[in-house]
JSON list of C-alpha atoms and ligand atoms in Angstrom, two decimals:
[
{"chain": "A", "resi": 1, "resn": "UNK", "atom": "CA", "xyz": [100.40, 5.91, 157.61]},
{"chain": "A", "resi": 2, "resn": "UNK", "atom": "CA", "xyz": [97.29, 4.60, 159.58]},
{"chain": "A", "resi": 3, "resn": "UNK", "atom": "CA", "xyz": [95.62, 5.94, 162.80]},
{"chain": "A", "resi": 4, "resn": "UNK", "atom": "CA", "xyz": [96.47, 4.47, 165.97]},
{"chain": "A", "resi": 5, "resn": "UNK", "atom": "CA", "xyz": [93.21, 3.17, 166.55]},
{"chain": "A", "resi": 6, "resn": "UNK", "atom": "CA", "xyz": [92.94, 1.29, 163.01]},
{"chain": "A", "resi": 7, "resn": "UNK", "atom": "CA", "xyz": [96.43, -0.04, 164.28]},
{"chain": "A", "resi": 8, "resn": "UNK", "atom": "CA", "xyz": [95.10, -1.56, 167.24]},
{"chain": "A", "resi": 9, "resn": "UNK", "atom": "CA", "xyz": [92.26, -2.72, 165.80]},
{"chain": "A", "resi": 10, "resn": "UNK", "atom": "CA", "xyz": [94.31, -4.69, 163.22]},
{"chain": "A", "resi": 11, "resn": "UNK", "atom": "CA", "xyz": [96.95, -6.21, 165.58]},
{"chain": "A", "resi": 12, "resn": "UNK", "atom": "CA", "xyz": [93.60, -7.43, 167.63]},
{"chain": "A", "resi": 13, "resn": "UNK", "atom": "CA", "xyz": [92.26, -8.94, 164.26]},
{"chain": "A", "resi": 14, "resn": "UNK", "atom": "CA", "xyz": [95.44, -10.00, 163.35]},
{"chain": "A", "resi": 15, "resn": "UNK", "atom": "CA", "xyz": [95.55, -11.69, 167.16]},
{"chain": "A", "resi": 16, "resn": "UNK", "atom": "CA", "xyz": [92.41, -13.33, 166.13]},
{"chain": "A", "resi": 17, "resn": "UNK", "atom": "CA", "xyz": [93.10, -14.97, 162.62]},
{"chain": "A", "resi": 18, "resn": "UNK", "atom": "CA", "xyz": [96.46, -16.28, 165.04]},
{"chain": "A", "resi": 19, "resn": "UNK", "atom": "CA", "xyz": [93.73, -17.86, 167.32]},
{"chain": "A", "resi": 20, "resn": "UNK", "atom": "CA", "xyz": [91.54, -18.92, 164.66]},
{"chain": "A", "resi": 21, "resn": "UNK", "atom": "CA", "xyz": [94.31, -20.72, 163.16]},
{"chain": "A", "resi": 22, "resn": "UNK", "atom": "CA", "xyz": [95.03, -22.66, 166.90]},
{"chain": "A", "resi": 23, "resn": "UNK", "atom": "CA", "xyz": [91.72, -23.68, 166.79]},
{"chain": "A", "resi": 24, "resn": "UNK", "atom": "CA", "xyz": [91.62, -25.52, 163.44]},
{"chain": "A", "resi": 25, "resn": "UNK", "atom": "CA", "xyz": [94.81, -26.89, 164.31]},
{"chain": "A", "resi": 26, "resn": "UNK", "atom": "CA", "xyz": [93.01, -28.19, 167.67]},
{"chain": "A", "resi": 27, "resn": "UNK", "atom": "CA", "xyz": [90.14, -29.35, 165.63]},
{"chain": "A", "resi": 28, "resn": "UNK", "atom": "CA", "xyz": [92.85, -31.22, 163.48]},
{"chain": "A", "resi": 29, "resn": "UNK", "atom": "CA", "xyz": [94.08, -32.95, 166.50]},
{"chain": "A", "resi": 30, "resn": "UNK", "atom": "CA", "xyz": [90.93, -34.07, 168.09]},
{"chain": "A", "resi": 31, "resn": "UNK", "atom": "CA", "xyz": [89.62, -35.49, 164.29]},
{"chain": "A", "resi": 32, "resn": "UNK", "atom": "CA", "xyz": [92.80, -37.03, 164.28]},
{"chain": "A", "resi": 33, "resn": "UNK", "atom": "CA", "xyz": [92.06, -38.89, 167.64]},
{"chain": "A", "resi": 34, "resn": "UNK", "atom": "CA", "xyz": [88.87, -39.86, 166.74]},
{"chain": "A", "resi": 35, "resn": "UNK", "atom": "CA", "xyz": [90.07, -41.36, 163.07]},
{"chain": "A", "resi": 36, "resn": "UNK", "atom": "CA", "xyz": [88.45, -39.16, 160.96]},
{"chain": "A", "resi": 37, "resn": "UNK", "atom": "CA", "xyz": [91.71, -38.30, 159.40]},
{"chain": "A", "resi": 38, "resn": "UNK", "atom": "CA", "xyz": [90.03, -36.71, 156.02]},
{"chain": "A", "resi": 39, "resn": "UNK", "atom": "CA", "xyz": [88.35, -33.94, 158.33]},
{"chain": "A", "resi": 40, "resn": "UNK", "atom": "CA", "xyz": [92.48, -33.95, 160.13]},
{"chain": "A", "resi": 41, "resn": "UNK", "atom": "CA", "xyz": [93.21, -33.30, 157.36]},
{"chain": "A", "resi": 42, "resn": "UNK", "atom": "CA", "xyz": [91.01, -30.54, 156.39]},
{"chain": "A", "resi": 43, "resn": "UNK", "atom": "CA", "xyz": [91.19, -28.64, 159.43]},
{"chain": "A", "resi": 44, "resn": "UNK", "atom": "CA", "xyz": [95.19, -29.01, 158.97]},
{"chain": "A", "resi": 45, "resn": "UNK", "atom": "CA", "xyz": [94.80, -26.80, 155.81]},
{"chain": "A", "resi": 46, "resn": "UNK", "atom": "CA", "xyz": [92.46, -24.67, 157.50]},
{"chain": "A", "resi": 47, "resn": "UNK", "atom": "CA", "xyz": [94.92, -23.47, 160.50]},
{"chain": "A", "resi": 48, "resn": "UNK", "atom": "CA", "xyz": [97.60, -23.22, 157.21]},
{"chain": "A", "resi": 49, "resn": "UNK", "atom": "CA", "xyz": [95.04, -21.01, 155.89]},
{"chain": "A", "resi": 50, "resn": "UNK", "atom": "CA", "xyz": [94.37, -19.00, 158.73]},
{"chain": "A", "resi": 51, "resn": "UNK", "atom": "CA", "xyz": [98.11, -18.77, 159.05]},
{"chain": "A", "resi": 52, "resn": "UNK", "atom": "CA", "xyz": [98.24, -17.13, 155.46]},
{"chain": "A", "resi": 53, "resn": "UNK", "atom": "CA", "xyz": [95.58, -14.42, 156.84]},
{"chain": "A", "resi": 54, "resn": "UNK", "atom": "CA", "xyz": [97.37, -13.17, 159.94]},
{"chain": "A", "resi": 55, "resn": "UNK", "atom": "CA", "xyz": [100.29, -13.11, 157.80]},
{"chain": "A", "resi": 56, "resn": "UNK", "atom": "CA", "xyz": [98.24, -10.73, 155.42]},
{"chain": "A", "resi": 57, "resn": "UNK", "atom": "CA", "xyz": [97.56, -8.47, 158.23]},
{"chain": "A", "resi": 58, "resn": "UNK", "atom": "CA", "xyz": [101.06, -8.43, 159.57]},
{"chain": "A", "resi": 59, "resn": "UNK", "atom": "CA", "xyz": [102.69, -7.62, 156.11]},
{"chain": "A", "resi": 60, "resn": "UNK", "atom": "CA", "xyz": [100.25, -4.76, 155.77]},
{"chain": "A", "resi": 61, "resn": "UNK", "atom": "CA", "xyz": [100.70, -3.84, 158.56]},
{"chain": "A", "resi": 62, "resn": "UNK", "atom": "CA", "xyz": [105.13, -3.50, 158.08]},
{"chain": "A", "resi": 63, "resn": "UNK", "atom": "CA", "xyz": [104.31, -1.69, 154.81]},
{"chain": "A", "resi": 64, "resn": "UNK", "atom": "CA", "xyz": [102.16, 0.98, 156.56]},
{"chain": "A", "resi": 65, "resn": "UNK", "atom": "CA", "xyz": [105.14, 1.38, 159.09]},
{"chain": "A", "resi": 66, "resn": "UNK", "atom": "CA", "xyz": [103.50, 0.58, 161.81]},
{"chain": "A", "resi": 67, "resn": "UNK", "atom": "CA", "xyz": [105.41, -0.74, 165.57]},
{"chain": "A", "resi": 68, "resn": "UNK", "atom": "CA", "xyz": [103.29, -4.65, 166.17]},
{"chain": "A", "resi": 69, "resn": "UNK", "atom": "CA", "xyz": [103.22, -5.65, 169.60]},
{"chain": "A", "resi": 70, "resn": "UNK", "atom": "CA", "xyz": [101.61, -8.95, 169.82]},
{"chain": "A", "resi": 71, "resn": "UNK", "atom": "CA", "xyz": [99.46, -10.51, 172.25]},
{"chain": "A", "resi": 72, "resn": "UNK", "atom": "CA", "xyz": [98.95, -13.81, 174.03]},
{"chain": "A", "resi": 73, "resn": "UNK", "atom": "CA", "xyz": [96.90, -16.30, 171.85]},
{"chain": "A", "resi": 74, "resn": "UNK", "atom": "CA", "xyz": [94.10, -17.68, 173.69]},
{"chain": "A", "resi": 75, "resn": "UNK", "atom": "CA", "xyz": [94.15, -21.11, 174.80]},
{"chain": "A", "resi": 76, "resn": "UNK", "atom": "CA", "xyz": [91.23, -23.32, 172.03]},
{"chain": "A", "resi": 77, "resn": "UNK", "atom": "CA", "xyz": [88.99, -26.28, 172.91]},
{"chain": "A", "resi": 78, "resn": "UNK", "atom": "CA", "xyz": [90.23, -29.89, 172.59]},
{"chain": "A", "resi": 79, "resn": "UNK", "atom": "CA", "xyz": [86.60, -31.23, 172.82]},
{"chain": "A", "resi": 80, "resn": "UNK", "atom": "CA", "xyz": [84.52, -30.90, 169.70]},
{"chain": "A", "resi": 81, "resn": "UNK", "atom": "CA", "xyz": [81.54, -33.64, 170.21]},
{"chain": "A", "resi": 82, "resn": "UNK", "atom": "CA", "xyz": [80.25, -35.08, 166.88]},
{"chain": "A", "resi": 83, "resn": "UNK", "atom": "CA", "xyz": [81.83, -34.69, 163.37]},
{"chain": "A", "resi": 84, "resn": "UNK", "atom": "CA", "xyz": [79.28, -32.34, 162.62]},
{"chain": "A", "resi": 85, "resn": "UNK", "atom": "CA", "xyz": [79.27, -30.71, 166.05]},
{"chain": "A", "resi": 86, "resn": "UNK", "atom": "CA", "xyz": [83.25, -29.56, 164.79]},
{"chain": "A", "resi": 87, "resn": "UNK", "atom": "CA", "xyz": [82.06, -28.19, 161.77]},
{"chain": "A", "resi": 88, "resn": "UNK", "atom": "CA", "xyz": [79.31, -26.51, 163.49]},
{"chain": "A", "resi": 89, "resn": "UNK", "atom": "CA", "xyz": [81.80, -25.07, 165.83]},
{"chain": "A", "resi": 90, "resn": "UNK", "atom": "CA", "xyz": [83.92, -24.01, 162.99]},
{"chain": "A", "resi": 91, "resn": "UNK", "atom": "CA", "xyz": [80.89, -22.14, 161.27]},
{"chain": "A", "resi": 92, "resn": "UNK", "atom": "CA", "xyz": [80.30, -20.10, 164.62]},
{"chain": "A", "resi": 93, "resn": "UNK", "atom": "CA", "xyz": [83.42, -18.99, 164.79]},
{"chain": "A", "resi": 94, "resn": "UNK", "atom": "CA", "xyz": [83.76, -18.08, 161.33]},
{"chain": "A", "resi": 95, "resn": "UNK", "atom": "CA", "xyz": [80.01, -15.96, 161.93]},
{"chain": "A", "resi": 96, "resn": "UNK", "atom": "CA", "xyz": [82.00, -14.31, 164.67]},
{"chain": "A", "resi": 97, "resn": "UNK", "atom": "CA", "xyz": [85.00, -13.64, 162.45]},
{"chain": "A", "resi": 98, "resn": "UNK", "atom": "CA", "xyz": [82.99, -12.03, 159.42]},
{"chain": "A", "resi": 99, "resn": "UNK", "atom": "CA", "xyz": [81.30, -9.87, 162.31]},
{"chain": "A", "resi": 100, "resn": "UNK", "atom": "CA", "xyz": [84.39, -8.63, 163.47]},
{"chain": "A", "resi": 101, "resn": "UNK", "atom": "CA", "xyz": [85.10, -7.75, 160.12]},
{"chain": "A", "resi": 102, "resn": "UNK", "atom": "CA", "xyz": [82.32, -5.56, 159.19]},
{"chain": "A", "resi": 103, "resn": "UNK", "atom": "CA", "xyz": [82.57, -3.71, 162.22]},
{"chain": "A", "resi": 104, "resn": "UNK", "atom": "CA", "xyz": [86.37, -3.05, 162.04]},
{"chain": "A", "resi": 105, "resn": "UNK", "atom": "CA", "xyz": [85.61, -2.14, 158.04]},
{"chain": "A", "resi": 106, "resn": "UNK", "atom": "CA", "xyz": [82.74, 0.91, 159.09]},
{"chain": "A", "resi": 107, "resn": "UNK", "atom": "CA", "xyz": [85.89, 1.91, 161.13]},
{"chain": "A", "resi": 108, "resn": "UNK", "atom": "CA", "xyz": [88.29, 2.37, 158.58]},
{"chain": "A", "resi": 109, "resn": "UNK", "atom": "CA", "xyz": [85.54, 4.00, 156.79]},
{"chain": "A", "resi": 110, "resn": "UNK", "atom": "CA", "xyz": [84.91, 6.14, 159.10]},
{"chain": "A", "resi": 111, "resn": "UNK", "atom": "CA", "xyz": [88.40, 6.93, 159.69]},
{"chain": "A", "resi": 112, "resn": "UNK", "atom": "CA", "xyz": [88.53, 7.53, 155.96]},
{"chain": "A", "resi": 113, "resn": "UNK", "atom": "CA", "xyz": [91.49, 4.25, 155.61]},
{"chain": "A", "resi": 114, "resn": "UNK", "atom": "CA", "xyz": [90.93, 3.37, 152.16]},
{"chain": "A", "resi": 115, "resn": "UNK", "atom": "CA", "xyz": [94.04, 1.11, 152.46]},
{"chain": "A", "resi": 116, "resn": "UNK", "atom": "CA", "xyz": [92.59, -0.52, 155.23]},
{"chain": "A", "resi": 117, "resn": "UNK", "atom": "CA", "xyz": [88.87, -0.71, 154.10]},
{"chain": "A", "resi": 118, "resn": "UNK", "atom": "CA", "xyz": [90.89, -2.21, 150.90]},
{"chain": "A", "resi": 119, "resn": "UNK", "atom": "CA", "xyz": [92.36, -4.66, 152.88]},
{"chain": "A", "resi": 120, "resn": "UNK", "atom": "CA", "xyz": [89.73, -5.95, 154.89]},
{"chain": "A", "resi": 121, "resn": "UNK", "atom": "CA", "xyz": [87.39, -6.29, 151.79]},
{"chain": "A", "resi": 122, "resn": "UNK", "atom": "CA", "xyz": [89.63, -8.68, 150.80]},
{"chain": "A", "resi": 123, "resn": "UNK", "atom": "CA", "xyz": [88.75, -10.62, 154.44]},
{"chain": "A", "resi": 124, "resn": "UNK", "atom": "CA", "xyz": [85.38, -9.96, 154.17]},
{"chain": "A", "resi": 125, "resn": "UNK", "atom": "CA", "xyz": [84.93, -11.69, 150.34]},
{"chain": "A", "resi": 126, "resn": "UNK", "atom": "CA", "xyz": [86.99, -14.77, 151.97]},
{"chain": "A", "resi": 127, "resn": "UNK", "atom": "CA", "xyz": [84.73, -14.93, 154.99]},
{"chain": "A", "resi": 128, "resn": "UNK", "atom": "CA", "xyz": [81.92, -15.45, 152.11]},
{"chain": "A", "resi": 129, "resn": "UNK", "atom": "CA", "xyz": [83.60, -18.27, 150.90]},
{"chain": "A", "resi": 130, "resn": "UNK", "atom": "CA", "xyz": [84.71, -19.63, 153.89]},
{"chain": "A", "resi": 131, "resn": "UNK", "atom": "CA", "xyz": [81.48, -19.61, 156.04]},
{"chain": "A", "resi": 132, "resn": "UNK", "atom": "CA", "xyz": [79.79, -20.95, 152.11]},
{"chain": "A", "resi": 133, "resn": "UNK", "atom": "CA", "xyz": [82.37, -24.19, 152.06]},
{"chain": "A", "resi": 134, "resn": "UNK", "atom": "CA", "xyz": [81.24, -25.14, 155.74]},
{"chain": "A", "resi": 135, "resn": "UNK", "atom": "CA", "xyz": [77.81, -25.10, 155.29]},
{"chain": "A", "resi": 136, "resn": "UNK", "atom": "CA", "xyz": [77.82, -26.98, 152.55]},
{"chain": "A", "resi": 137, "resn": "UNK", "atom": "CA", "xyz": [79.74, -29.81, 154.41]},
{"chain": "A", "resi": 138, "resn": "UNK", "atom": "CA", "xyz": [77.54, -29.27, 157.36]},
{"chain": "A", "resi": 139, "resn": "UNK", "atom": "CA", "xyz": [74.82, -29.77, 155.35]},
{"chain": "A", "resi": 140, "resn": "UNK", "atom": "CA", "xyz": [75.96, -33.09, 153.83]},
{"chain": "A", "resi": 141, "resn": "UNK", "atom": "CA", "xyz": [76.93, -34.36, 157.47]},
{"chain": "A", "resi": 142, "resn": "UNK", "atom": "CA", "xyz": [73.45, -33.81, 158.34]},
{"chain": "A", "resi": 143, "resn": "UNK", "atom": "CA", "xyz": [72.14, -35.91, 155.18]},
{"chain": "A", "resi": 144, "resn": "UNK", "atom": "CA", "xyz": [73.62, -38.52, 156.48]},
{"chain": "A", "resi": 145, "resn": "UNK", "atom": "CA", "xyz": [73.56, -38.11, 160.16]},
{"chain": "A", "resi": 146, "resn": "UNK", "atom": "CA", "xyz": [73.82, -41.15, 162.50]},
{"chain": "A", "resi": 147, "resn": "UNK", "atom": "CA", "xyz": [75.31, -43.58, 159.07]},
{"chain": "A", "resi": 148, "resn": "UNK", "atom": "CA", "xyz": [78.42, -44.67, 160.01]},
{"chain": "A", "resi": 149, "resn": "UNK", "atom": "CA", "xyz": [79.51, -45.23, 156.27]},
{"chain": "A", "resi": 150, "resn": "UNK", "atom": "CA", "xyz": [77.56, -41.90, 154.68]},
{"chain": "A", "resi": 151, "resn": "UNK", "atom": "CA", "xyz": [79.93, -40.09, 157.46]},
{"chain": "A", "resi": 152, "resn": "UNK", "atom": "CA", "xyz": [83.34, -41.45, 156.46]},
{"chain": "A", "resi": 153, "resn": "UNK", "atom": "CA", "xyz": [82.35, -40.88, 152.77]},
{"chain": "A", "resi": 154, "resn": "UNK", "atom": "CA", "xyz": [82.35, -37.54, 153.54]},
{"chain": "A", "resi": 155, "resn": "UNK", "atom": "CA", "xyz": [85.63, -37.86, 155.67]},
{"chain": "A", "resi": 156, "resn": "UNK", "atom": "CA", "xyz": [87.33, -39.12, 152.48]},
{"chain": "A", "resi": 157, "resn": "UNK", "atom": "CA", "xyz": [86.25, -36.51, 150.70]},
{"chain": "A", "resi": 158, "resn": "UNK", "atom": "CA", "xyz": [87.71, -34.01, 153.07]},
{"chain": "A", "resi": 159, "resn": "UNK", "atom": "CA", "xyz": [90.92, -35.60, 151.96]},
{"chain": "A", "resi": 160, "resn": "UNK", "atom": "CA", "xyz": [91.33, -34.14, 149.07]},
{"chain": "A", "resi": 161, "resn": "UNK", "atom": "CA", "xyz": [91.24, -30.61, 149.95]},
{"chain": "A", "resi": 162, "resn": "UNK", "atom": "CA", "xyz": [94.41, -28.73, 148.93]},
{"chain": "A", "resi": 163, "resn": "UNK", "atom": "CA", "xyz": [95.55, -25.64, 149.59]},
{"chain": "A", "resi": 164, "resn": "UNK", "atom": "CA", "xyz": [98.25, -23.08, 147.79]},
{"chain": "A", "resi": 165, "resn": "UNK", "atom": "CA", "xyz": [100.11, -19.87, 148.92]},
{"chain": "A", "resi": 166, "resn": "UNK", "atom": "CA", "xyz": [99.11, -17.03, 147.34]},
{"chain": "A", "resi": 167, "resn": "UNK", "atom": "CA", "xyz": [101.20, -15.27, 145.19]},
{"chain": "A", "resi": 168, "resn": "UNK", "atom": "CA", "xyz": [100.92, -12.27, 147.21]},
{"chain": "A", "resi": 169, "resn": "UNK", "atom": "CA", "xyz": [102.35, -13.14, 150.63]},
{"chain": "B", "resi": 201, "resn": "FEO", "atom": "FE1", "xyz": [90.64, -15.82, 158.68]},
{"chain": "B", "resi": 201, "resn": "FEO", "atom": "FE2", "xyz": [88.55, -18.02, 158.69]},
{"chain": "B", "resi": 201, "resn": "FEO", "atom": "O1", "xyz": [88.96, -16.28, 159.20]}
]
């Protein structure tokens, strides 16, 4: 069993990989309406992604027992700017994430939740890889900043991005 305030704190993160997931899938949609269908398609995977990690915190949080009352998802942005103003935008909000993360960890240290801390090391490896895989397509878009055909190079290779469900959820 966890402590109440672990509880909340994980139904609040678990609010937040729900949100984080709405705003890929917005990012989708306005890449989509601009024609850059590779990075549609990338941010596609990415809100199926982010759907994965709420789901990791909700099945967690069923084992442990514990009563979920969810909240209201926040409304995203629909305007991104530039290709590389999205990604930008995405790498914020995954900065914001991984802080949320440390801070809710020292909690469950504090509280002495190993199960918890064990969980949420598990975000906080992803958020390395995550926030890594964004820069590194940031930095390309910024090689080749203001080419029209350097840019959808890169779109097509956001294409081929694939994603699978782990065997754990
Ligand atoms: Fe689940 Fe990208 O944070």
């Amino acid at each position: 069993m966890i402590s109440k305030k672990i509880r909340k704190e994980l139904i609040k993160q678990l609010n937040r990989e729900f949100y984080s997931a709405y705003l890929y899938l917005s990012m989708s949609a306005y890449c989509s309406s601009k024609d850059f269908n590779g990075a549609a398609h990338w941010f596609k995977l990415q809100y199926e992604e982010e759907h994965q990690h709420a789901t990791r915190i909700y099945n967690y949080l069923i084992e442990q027992g514990c009563s979920i009352n969810l909240e209201a998802i926040d409304k995203p942005p629909k305007e991104f700017g530039t290709l590389l103003d999205v990604f930008q935008a995405s790498l914020e909000h995954e900065q914001f994430m991984t802080r949320n993360l440390n801070e809710l960890s020292n909690k469950a240290l504090k509280k002495k939740d190993h199960a918890s801390y064990n969980l949420l090391q598990w975000f906080v490896n992803e958020q390395v890889e995550e926030e890594s895989t964004v820069m590194e397509i940031i930095a390309k878009l910024k090689l080749v900043e203001g080419d029209g055909y350097g840019t959808l190079m890169i779109d097509n290779e956001l294409s081929t991005r694939t994603l699978g469900t782990p065997s754990d959820l």
